[in-house]
Coordinates of C-alpha atoms in Angstrom, one line a residue:
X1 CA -45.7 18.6 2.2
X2 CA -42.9 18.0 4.9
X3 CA -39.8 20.2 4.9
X4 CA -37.3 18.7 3.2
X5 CA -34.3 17.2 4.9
X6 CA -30.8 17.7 4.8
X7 CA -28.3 15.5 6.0
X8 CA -24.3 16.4 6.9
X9 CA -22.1 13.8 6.4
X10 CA -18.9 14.3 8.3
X11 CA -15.6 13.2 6.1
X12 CA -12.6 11.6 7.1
X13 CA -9.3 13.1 5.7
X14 CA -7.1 10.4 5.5
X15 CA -4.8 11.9 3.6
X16 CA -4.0 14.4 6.7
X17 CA -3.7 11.1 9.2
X18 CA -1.1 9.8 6.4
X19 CA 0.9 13.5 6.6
X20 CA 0.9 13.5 10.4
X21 CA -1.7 16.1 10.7
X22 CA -5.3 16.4 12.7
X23 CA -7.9 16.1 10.3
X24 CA -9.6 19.3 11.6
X25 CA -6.5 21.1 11.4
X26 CA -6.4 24.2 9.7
X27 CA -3.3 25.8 9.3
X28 CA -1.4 26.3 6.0
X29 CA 1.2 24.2 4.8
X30 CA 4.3 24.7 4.3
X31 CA 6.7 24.1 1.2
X32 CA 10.9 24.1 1.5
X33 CA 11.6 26.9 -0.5
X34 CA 14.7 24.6 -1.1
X35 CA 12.9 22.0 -2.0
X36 CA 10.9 24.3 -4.8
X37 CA 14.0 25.4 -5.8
X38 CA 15.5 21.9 -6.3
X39 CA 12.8 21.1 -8.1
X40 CA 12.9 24.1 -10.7
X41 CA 16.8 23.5 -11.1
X42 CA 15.7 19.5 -12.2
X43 CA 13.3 21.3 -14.7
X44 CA 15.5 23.1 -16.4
X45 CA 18.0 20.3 -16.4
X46 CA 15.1 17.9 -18.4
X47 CA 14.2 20.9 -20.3
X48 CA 17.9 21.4 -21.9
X49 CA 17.6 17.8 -23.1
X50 CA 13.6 18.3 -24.2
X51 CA 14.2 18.1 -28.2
X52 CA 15.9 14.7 -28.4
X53 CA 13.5 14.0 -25.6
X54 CA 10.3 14.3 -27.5
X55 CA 12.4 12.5 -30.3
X56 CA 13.1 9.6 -28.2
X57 CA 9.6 9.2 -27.4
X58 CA 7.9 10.2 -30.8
X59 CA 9.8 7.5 -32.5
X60 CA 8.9 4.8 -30.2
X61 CA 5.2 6.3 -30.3
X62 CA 5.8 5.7 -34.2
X63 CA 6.9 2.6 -34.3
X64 CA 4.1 1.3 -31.9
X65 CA 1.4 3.7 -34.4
X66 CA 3.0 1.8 -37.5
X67 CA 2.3 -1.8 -35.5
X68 CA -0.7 -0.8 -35.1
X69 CA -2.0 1.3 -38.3
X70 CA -2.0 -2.0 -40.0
X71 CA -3.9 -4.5 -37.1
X72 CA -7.6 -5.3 -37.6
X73 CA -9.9 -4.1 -35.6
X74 CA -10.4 -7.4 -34.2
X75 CA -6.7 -8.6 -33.3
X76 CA -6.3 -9.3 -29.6
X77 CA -3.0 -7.6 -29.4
X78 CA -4.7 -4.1 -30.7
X79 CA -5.9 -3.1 -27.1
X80 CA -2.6 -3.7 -25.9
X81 CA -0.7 -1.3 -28.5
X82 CA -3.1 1.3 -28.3
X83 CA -2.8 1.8 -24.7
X84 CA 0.9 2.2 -25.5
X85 CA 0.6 4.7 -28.1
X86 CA -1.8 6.6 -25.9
X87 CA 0.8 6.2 -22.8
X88 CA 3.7 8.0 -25.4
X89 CA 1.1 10.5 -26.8
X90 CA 0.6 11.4 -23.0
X91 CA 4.1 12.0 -22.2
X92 CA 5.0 13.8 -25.0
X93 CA 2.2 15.9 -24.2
X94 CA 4.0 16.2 -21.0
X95 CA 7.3 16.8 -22.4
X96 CA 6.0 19.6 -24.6
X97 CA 3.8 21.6 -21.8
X98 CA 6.9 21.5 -19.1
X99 CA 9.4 22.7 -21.5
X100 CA 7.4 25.1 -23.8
X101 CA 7.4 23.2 -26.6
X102 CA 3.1 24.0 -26.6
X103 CA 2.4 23.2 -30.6
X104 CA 4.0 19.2 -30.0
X105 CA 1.6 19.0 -26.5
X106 CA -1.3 20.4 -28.4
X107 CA -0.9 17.8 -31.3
X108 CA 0.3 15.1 -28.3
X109 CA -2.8 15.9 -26.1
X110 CA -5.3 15.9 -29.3
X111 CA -3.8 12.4 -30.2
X112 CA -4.0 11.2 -27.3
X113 CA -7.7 11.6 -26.7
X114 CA -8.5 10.4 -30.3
X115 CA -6.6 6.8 -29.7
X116 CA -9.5 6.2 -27.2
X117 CA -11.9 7.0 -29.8
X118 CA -13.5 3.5 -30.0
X119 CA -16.7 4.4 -32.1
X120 CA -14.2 5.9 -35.2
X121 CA -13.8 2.9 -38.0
X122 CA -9.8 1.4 -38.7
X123 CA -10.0 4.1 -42.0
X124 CA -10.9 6.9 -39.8
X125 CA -8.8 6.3 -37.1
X126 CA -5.9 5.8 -39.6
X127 CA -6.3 9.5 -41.0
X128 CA -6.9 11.0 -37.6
X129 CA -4.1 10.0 -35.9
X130 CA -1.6 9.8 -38.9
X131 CA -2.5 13.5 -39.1
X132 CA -1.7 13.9 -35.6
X133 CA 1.6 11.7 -36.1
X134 CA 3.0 14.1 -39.0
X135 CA 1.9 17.4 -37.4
X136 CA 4.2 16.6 -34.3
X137 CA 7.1 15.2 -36.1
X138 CA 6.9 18.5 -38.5
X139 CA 6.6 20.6 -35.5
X140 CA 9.6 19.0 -33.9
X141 CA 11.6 18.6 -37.1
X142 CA 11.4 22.7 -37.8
X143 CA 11.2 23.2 -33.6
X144 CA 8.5 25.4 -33.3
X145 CA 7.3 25.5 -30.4
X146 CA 4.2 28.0 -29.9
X147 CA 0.8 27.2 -30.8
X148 CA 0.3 30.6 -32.5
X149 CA 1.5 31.7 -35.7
X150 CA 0.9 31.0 -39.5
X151 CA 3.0 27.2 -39.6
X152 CA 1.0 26.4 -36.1
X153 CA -2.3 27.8 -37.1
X154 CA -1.8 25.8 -41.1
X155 CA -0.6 22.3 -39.2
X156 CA -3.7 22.7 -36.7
X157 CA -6.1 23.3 -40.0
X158 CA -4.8 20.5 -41.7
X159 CA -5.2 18.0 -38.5
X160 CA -8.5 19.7 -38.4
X161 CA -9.7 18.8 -41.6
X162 CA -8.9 15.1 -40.9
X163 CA -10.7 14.8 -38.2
X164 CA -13.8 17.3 -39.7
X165 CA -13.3 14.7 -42.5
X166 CA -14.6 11.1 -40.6
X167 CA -16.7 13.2 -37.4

């Protein structure tokens, strides 16, 4: 039996060449503390504004969900609006997770992988995400905003049975 063999293969950083940098350099980089500063400040700015946020963007995401709740499986526009309501799912997510709003990005992030659930029938998918749809308006409606506690732990049970209900 011959000794197995192993072979190195030697990648290019690019992304280093982009910055400027060697690609065999080592050093540490370096971040502004200005510019981290700046960045925190523009944070807090898009957090103050985070509840009407989310509402801008949850009623768009429901008016696209109510398009689509009622298209057949077949229609050629229904790959179209789903990739929208999965788009507003994911930046409400976003939304939610940046400015603490954690129970709307848990129910955002969860909907957001089940509009890519291709194998669940139109009924199924209905329920599912429809569950998803009322948990986040509820959540954002009383503004609650952690993931814990009795109203998160009941809205996560009920979304949970849904989706128990069609898996």
């Amino acid at each position: 039996m011959d000794d197995p063999k192993v072979e190195i293969i030697a990648l290019s950083n690019t992304l280093k060449r982009k910055m400027g940098l060697k690609p065999d350099d080592t050093s540490e980089g370096f971040i502004d503390p200005e510019a981290v500063k700046g960045a925190d400040d523009l944070v807090k700015t898009l957090c103050e504004e985070c509840h009407s946020a989310i509402a801008g963007v949850f009623a768009n995401l429901n008016e696209k969900w109510h398009v689509m709740r009622d298209m057949p499986k077949d229609s050629p526009d229904r790959p179209a609006i789903s990739e929208e309501v999965f788009i507003l799912s994911h930046e409400i997510k976003d939304i939610g997770s940046m400015c603490g709003y954690n129970l709307i990005a848990h129910f955002a992030e969860s909907l957001r992988d089940y509009i890519d659930e291709t194998e669940l029938n139109l009924k199924a998918q209905r329920v599912i995400i429809q569950a998803h749809i009322d948990a986040i308006q509820l959540a954002h409606k009383q503004d609650l905003k952690d993931d814990d506690g009795p109203a998160a732990t009941e809205l996560k049970k009920i979304v949970k049975l849904a989706i128990e209900q069609y898996k």
